[in-house]
Amino acid sequence: MLRISLVILLGLVCISDASTVDCLADNTTSITPESEAAQDDYDFDDELAKLKGIYSGSPETVLGYKYVSIHPVNYNEIEVNPCWEVSGSVVGHKVMLVAQPYPLGEGFCVDSNIDGFSQLCNVNEFKYCDDGVDGSTFQFSCYQQSCEKQGVNLFVKMVVSDSDDAGEIEYWCDSTNDTYPSSLIRSRPEVQPAYEGQDPSQTKEKYDSGDIATKVSLLALVLGPLFLSLFF
């Protein structure tokens, strides 16, 4: 039985029946999918440091995701809708493609030359998982408001199952690691520095019984005449 896992999060997705894939040689990258085993080898603190440094220079990868950019035609001399083409043989394996914009919130479109794939738009987090097809291609483009920007940046990753045993990988798409780069921030929030001031409970004045009695007596001398004047 053919199992297809297609998950789109955080957006009202538009679907088009007609494929619009138009990949030129200069905007197509041949991708060798990462191994399934490699997904558990990342150190989250190291990857978070890469993500935080993204604006001082684009990292090559974060959690194995590559950083790619869409250049909408409205604000660029040359329109660039990047394409990813599967390199090597993946027949018999499951293949997962995941993509997320950075910063979050920019809607984008995804299309493919795979039979039966319909273009999806207004996507914010994208996951496609199905039987591997040699030479399959995915293309990314802007959508509505994101087309009014100079560029839309995406993190994109492709993973292939280690096994090609049909029975073993039947439910692989449901359980494989699909952690997005944004989860680094969610799972590693900023730690506030430890408070180094004095503990207020250790700095309160301490009074003995004599001090308290003296203060009560002084208060009575001050308030006593005022209290009597209210009745006489």
mmCIF file of N, CA, C and O in Angstrom, residues 3-7 31-40 42 63-66 84-87 90 92-99 110 112 114 117 125-133 136 138 140 155-163 169 171-181:
data_model
loop_
_atom_site.group_PDB
_atom_site.id
_atom_site.type_symbol
_atom_site.label_atom_id
_atom_site.label_comp_id
_atom_site.label_asym_id
_atom_site.label_seq_id
_atom_site.Cartn_x
_atom_site.Cartn_y
_atom_site.Cartn_z
ATOM 1 N N ARG A 3 1.975 4.716 1.034
ATOM 2 C CA ARG A 3 1.748 5.620 2.167
ATOM 3 C C ARG A 3 2.397 6.953 1.861
ATOM 4 O O ARG A 3 3.559 7.033 1.489
ATOM 5 N N ILE A 4 1.638 8.021 1.999
ATOM 6 C CA ILE A 4 2.160 9.356 1.763
ATOM 7 C C ILE A 4 1.954 10.180 3.021
ATOM 8 O O ILE A 4 0.860 10.228 3.568
ATOM 9 N N SER A 5 3.009 10.800 3.483
ATOM 10 C CA SER A 5 2.911 11.706 4.623
ATOM 11 C C SER A 5 3.176 13.106 4.118
ATOM 12 O O SER A 5 4.242 13.395 3.591
ATOM 13 N N LEU A 6 2.194 13.970 4.244
ATOM 14 C CA LEU A 6 2.337 15.340 3.773
ATOM 15 C C LEU A 6 1.753 16.238 4.846
ATOM 16 O O LEU A 6 0.547 16.255 5.070
ATOM 17 N N VAL A 7 2.603 16.973 5.532
ATOM 18 C CA VAL A 7 2.178 17.786 6.660
ATOM 19 C C VAL A 7 2.496 19.240 6.388
ATOM 20 O O VAL A 7 3.638 19.586 6.091
ATOM 21 N N ILE A 31 21.137 17.247 -4.552
ATOM 22 C CA ILE A 31 21.211 16.972 -3.118
ATOM 23 C C ILE A 31 21.304 15.477 -2.867
ATOM 24 O O ILE A 31 20.484 14.696 -3.375
ATOM 25 N N THR A 32 22.311 15.090 -2.100
ATOM 26 C CA THR A 32 22.384 13.716 -1.598
ATOM 27 C C THR A 32 21.684 13.702 -0.251
ATOM 28 O O THR A 32 22.149 14.360 0.696
ATOM 29 N N PRO A 33 20.554 13.040 -0.121
ATOM 30 C CA PRO A 33 19.813 13.067 1.147
ATOM 31 C C PRO A 33 20.669 12.595 2.318
ATOM 32 O O PRO A 33 21.521 11.715 2.170
ATOM 33 N N GLU A 34 20.445 13.220 3.475
ATOM 34 C CA GLU A 34 21.141 12.792 4.684
ATOM 35 C C GLU A 34 20.648 11.421 5.120
ATOM 36 O O GLU A 34 19.516 11.037 4.841
ATOM 37 N N SER A 35 21.511 10.724 5.842
ATOM 38 C CA SER A 35 21.112 9.412 6.347
ATOM 39 C C SER A 35 20.184 9.570 7.543
ATOM 40 O O SER A 35 20.210 10.581 8.260
ATOM 41 N N GLU A 36 19.386 8.557 7.752
ATOM 42 C CA GLU A 36 18.482 8.546 8.902
ATOM 43 C C GLU A 36 19.269 8.606 10.207
ATOM 44 O O GLU A 36 18.906 9.330 11.145
ATOM 45 N N ALA A 37 20.364 7.855 10.281
ATOM 46 C CA ALA A 37 21.155 7.782 11.516
ATOM 47 C C ALA A 37 21.750 9.127 11.896
ATOM 48 O O ALA A 37 21.892 9.454 13.085
ATOM 49 N N ALA A 38 22.083 9.960 10.902
ATOM 50 C CA ALA A 38 22.736 11.249 11.173
ATOM 51 C C ALA A 38 21.834 12.211 11.931
ATOM 52 O O ALA A 38 22.322 13.151 12.563
ATOM 53 N N GLN A 39 20.531 11.981 11.910
ATOM 54 C CA GLN A 39 19.595 12.922 12.533
ATOM 55 C C GLN A 39 19.699 12.946 14.056
ATOM 56 O O GLN A 39 19.244 13.898 14.694
ATOM 57 N N ASP A 40 20.286 11.928 14.626
ATOM 58 C CA ASP A 40 20.419 11.870 16.085
ATOM 59 C C ASP A 40 21.820 12.240 16.564
ATOM 60 O O ASP A 40 22.133 12.093 17.747
ATOM 61 N N TYR A 42 23.297 15.330 16.139
ATOM 62 C CA TYR A 42 23.521 16.770 16.280
ATOM 63 C C TYR A 42 23.524 17.177 17.747
ATOM 64 O O TYR A 42 22.715 16.702 18.545
ATOM 65 N N LEU A 63 21.323 21.840 11.875
ATOM 66 C CA LEU A 63 20.634 20.551 12.011
ATOM 67 C C LEU A 63 20.568 19.811 10.674
ATOM 68 O O LEU A 63 19.637 19.059 10.406
ATOM 69 N N GLY A 64 21.555 20.057 9.822
ATOM 70 C CA GLY A 64 21.574 19.418 8.521
ATOM 71 C C GLY A 64 20.766 20.146 7.459
ATOM 72 O O GLY A 64 20.812 19.786 6.282
ATOM 73 N N TYR A 65 20.021 21.179 7.862
ATOM 74 C CA TYR A 65 19.264 21.996 6.904
ATOM 75 C C TYR A 65 20.220 22.928 6.174
ATOM 76 O O TYR A 65 21.088 23.553 6.789
ATOM 77 N N LYS A 66 20.029 23.051 4.878
ATOM 78 C CA LYS A 66 20.792 24.013 4.094
ATOM 79 C C LYS A 66 19.984 25.299 3.960
ATOM 80 O O LYS A 66 18.758 25.284 3.925
ATOM 81 N N TRP A 84 15.670 21.747 -5.804
ATOM 82 C CA TRP A 84 16.467 20.661 -5.242
ATOM 83 C C TRP A 84 16.177 19.392 -6.028
ATOM 84 O O TRP A 84 15.009 18.994 -6.163
ATOM 85 N N GLU A 85 17.227 18.766 -6.508
ATOM 86 C CA GLU A 85 17.092 17.527 -7.270
ATOM 87 C C GLU A 85 17.778 16.394 -6.506
ATOM 88 O O GLU A 85 18.927 16.530 -6.076
ATOM 89 N N VAL A 86 17.066 15.297 -6.327
ATOM 90 C CA VAL A 86 17.618 14.156 -5.589
ATOM 91 C C VAL A 86 18.774 13.548 -6.375
ATOM 92 O O VAL A 86 18.644 13.222 -7.552
ATOM 93 N N SER A 87 19.910 13.428 -5.700
ATOM 94 C CA SER A 87 21.089 12.836 -6.323
ATOM 95 C C SER A 87 21.273 11.412 -5.801
ATOM 96 O O SER A 87 21.086 11.136 -4.621
ATOM 97 N N VAL A 90 17.527 6.384 -4.759
ATOM 98 C CA VAL A 90 16.729 6.305 -3.532
ATOM 99 C C VAL A 90 15.548 5.354 -3.711
ATOM 100 O O VAL A 90 14.689 5.258 -2.826
ATOM 101 N N GLY A 92 13.239 2.340 -3.502
ATOM 102 C CA GLY A 92 13.116 1.323 -2.457
ATOM 103 C C GLY A 92 13.202 1.903 -1.064
ATOM 104 O O GLY A 92 12.858 1.235 -0.090
ATOM 105 N N HIS A 93 13.667 3.136 -0.949
ATOM 106 C CA HIS A 93 13.766 3.813 0.345
ATOM 107 C C HIS A 93 12.614 4.807 0.491
ATOM 108 O O HIS A 93 11.922 5.127 -0.470
ATOM 109 N N LYS A 94 12.431 5.304 1.698
ATOM 110 C CA LYS A 94 11.546 6.439 1.935
ATOM 111 C C LYS A 94 12.408 7.702 1.914
ATOM 112 O O LYS A 94 13.558 7.701 2.377
ATOM 113 N N VAL A 95 11.845 8.787 1.402
ATOM 114 C CA VAL A 95 12.552 10.066 1.360
ATOM 115 C C VAL A 95 11.663 11.139 1.984
ATOM 116 O O VAL A 95 10.475 11.234 1.671
ATOM 117 N N MET A 96 12.261 11.941 2.864
ATOM 118 C CA MET A 96 11.539 13.037 3.517
ATOM 119 C C MET A 96 12.179 14.363 3.120
ATOM 120 O O MET A 96 13.405 14.498 3.122
ATOM 121 N N LEU A 97 11.351 15.345 2.791
ATOM 122 C CA LEU A 97 11.800 16.704 2.542
ATOM 123 C C LEU A 97 11.107 17.602 3.546
ATOM 124 O O LEU A 97 9.872 17.561 3.683
ATOM 125 N N VAL A 98 11.878 18.407 4.282
ATOM 126 C CA VAL A 98 11.308 19.340 5.253
ATOM 127 C C VAL A 98 11.868 20.730 4.971
ATOM 128 O O VAL A 98 13.031 20.882 4.596
ATOM 129 N N ALA A 99 11.031 21.751 5.151
ATOM 130 C CA ALA A 99 11.444 23.125 4.880
ATOM 131 C C ALA A 99 10.739 24.070 5.834
ATOM 132 O O ALA A 99 9.585 23.854 6.221
ATOM 133 N N VAL A 110 5.664 25.359 -2.735
ATOM 134 C CA VAL A 110 6.489 24.195 -3.054
ATOM 135 C C VAL A 110 5.825 23.445 -4.203
ATOM 136 O O VAL A 110 4.614 23.213 -4.189
ATOM 137 N N SER A 112 6.685 20.160 -7.319
ATOM 138 C CA SER A 112 7.555 19.032 -7.628
ATOM 139 C C SER A 112 7.152 18.401 -8.949
ATOM 140 O O SER A 112 5.994 18.518 -9.388
ATOM 141 N N ILE A 114 7.182 15.223 -9.273
ATOM 142 C CA ILE A 114 6.705 13.878 -8.921
ATOM 143 C C ILE A 114 5.250 13.729 -9.349
ATOM 144 O O ILE A 114 4.425 14.622 -9.111
ATOM 145 N N PHE A 117 1.898 15.127 -7.515
ATOM 146 C CA PHE A 117 2.189 16.195 -6.559
ATOM 147 C C PHE A 117 1.529 17.484 -7.045
ATOM 148 O O PHE A 117 1.732 17.919 -8.168
ATOM 149 N N GLU A 125 5.485 25.747 7.416
ATOM 150 C CA GLU A 125 6.346 24.608 7.743
ATOM 151 C C GLU A 125 5.908 23.468 6.834
ATOM 152 O O GLU A 125 4.715 23.162 6.757
ATOM 153 N N PHE A 126 6.868 22.850 6.162
ATOM 154 C CA PHE A 126 6.520 21.880 5.131
ATOM 155 C C PHE A 126 7.226 20.554 5.388
ATOM 156 O O PHE A 126 8.423 20.527 5.698
ATOM 157 N N LYS A 127 6.478 19.470 5.253
ATOM 158 C CA LYS A 127 7.064 18.131 5.331
ATOM 159 C C LYS A 127 6.415 17.257 4.270
ATOM 160 O O LYS A 127 5.189 17.146 4.201
ATOM 161 N N TYR A 128 7.249 16.649 3.455
ATOM 162 C CA TYR A 128 6.787 15.687 2.458
ATOM 163 C C TYR A 128 7.559 14.398 2.675
ATOM 164 O O TYR A 128 8.781 14.408 2.809
ATOM 165 N N CYS A 129 6.861 13.277 2.711
ATOM 166 C CA CYS A 129 7.532 12.001 2.911
ATOM 167 C C CYS A 129 6.808 10.937 2.105
ATOM 168 O O CYS A 129 5.588 10.789 2.201
ATOM 169 N N ASP A 130 7.591 10.205 1.300
ATOM 170 C CA ASP A 130 6.977 9.205 0.422
ATOM 171 C C ASP A 130 8.069 8.276 -0.097
ATOM 172 O O ASP A 130 9.249 8.422 0.240
ATOM 173 N N ASP A 131 7.680 7.338 -0.958
ATOM 174 C CA ASP A 131 8.650 6.445 -1.583
ATOM 175 C C ASP A 131 9.624 7.261 -2.430
ATOM 176 O O ASP A 131 9.227 8.197 -3.136
ATOM 177 N N GLY A 132 10.895 6.892 -2.352
ATOM 178 C CA GLY A 132 11.914 7.620 -3.083
ATOM 179 C C GLY A 132 11.766 7.482 -4.586
ATOM 180 O O GLY A 132 11.465 6.398 -5.089
ATOM 181 N N VAL A 133 11.995 8.587 -5.297
ATOM 182 C CA VAL A 133 11.949 8.600 -6.764
ATOM 183 C C VAL A 133 13.254 9.203 -7.268
ATOM 184 O O VAL A 133 13.565 10.366 -6.961
ATOM 185 N N SER A 136 13.875 13.018 -8.675
ATOM 186 C CA SER A 136 12.749 13.888 -8.310
ATOM 187 C C SER A 136 13.266 15.274 -7.935
ATOM 188 O O SER A 136 14.355 15.439 -7.373
ATOM 189 N N PHE A 138 12.228 19.323 -6.418
ATOM 190 C CA PHE A 138 11.317 20.195 -5.690
ATOM 191 C C PHE A 138 11.742 21.637 -5.940
ATOM 192 O O PHE A 138 12.927 21.952 -5.914
ATOM 193 N N PHE A 140 10.997 25.850 -4.948
ATOM 194 C CA PHE A 140 10.448 26.759 -3.947
ATOM 195 C C PHE A 140 10.281 28.147 -4.558
ATOM 196 O O PHE A 140 11.153 28.629 -5.285
ATOM 197 N N PHE A 155 15.184 27.205 5.353
ATOM 198 C CA PHE A 155 16.002 26.067 5.748
ATOM 199 C C PHE A 155 15.351 24.834 5.125
ATOM 200 O O PHE A 155 14.167 24.580 5.335
ATOM 201 N N VAL A 156 16.130 24.064 4.360
ATOM 202 C CA VAL A 156 15.587 22.897 3.664
ATOM 203 C C VAL A 156 16.488 21.690 3.914
ATOM 204 O O VAL A 156 17.715 21.798 3.894
ATOM 205 N N LYS A 157 15.867 20.550 4.136
ATOM 206 C CA LYS A 157 16.644 19.319 4.371
ATOM 207 C C LYS A 157 15.932 18.134 3.735
ATOM 208 O O LYS A 157 14.703 18.070 3.699
ATOM 209 N N MET A 158 16.730 17.186 3.258
ATOM 210 C CA MET A 158 16.191 15.946 2.701
ATOM 211 C C MET A 158 16.861 14.768 3.404
ATOM 212 O O MET A 158 18.073 14.758 3.589
ATOM 213 N N VAL A 159 16.061 13.799 3.818
ATOM 214 C CA VAL A 159 16.560 12.636 4.566
ATOM 215 C C VAL A 159 16.057 11.366 3.890
ATOM 216 O O VAL A 159 14.899 11.303 3.441
ATOM 217 N N VAL A 160 16.902 10.337 3.815
ATOM 218 C CA VAL A 160 16.514 9.067 3.231
ATOM 219 C C VAL A 160 16.575 7.986 4.312
ATOM 220 O O VAL A 160 17.434 8.020 5.202
ATOM 221 N N SER A 161 15.646 7.046 4.256
ATOM 222 C CA SER A 161 15.650 5.956 5.231
ATOM 223 C C SER A 161 16.890 5.092 5.035
ATOM 224 O O SER A 161 17.352 4.881 3.904
ATOM 225 N N ASP A 162 17.453 4.607 6.144
ATOM 226 C CA ASP A 162 18.626 3.737 6.049
ATOM 227 C C ASP A 162 18.258 2.396 5.420
ATOM 228 O O ASP A 162 19.040 1.803 4.685
ATOM 229 N N SER A 163 17.067 1.930 5.706
ATOM 230 C CA SER A 163 16.639 0.620 5.207
ATOM 231 C C SER A 163 15.827 0.760 3.917
ATOM 232 O O SER A 163 15.183 1.784 3.676
ATOM 233 N N ILE A 169 10.103 -0.217 6.749
ATOM 234 C CA ILE A 169 9.955 1.237 6.613
ATOM 235 C C ILE A 169 8.526 1.667 6.281
ATOM 236 O O ILE A 169 8.290 2.830 5.940
ATOM 237 N N TYR A 171 6.049 2.426 8.099
ATOM 238 C CA TYR A 171 5.584 3.560 8.909
ATOM 239 C C TYR A 171 6.718 4.539 9.224
ATOM 240 O O TYR A 171 6.627 5.320 10.163
ATOM 241 N N TRP A 172 7.771 4.497 8.446
ATOM 242 C CA TRP A 172 8.941 5.343 8.691
ATOM 243 C C TRP A 172 8.582 6.828 8.674
ATOM 244 O O TRP A 172 9.079 7.606 9.480
ATOM 245 N N CYS A 173 7.715 7.234 7.780
ATOM 246 C CA CYS A 173 7.354 8.656 7.658
ATOM 247 C C CYS A 173 6.664 9.188 8.907
ATOM 248 O O CYS A 173 6.704 10.385 9.178
ATOM 249 N N ASP A 174 6.027 8.298 9.660
ATOM 250 C CA ASP A 174 5.314 8.741 10.856
ATOM 251 C C ASP A 174 6.244 8.927 12.053
ATOM 252 O O ASP A 174 5.900 9.648 12.997
ATOM 253 N N SER A 175 7.396 8.266 12.016
ATOM 254 C CA SER A 175 8.248 8.264 13.206
ATOM 255 C C SER A 175 9.630 8.889 13.008
ATOM 256 O O SER A 175 10.366 9.081 13.973
ATOM 257 N N THR A 176 10.005 9.223 11.780
ATOM 258 C CA THR A 176 11.346 9.743 11.561
ATOM 259 C C THR A 176 11.518 11.134 12.165
ATOM 260 O O THR A 176 10.554 11.876 12.353
ATOM 261 N N ASN A 177 12.750 11.471 12.484
ATOM 262 C CA ASN A 177 13.068 12.749 13.128
ATOM 263 C C ASN A 177 12.877 13.896 12.143
ATOM 264 O O ASN A 177 13.578 13.995 11.141
ATOM 265 N N ASP A 178 11.921 14.782 12.425
ATOM 266 C CA ASP A 178 11.656 15.914 11.532
ATOM 267 C C ASP A 178 11.784 17.241 12.289
ATOM 268 O O ASP A 178 11.022 18.183 12.064
ATOM 269 N N THR A 179 12.749 17.316 13.186
ATOM 270 C CA THR A 179 12.952 18.511 13.993
ATOM 271 C C THR A 179 13.287 19.719 13.119
ATOM 272 O O THR A 179 14.193 19.665 12.296
ATOM 273 N N TYR A 180 12.562 20.821 13.319
ATOM 274 C CA TYR A 180 12.797 22.046 12.563
ATOM 275 C C TYR A 180 13.798 22.942 13.303
ATOM 276 O O TYR A 180 13.912 22.868 14.533
ATOM 277 N N PRO A 181 14.514 23.816 12.593
ATOM 278 C CA PRO A 181 15.467 24.709 13.256
ATOM 279 C C PRO A 181 14.841 25.565 14.355
ATOM 280 O O PRO A 181 15.481 25.838 15.365
#
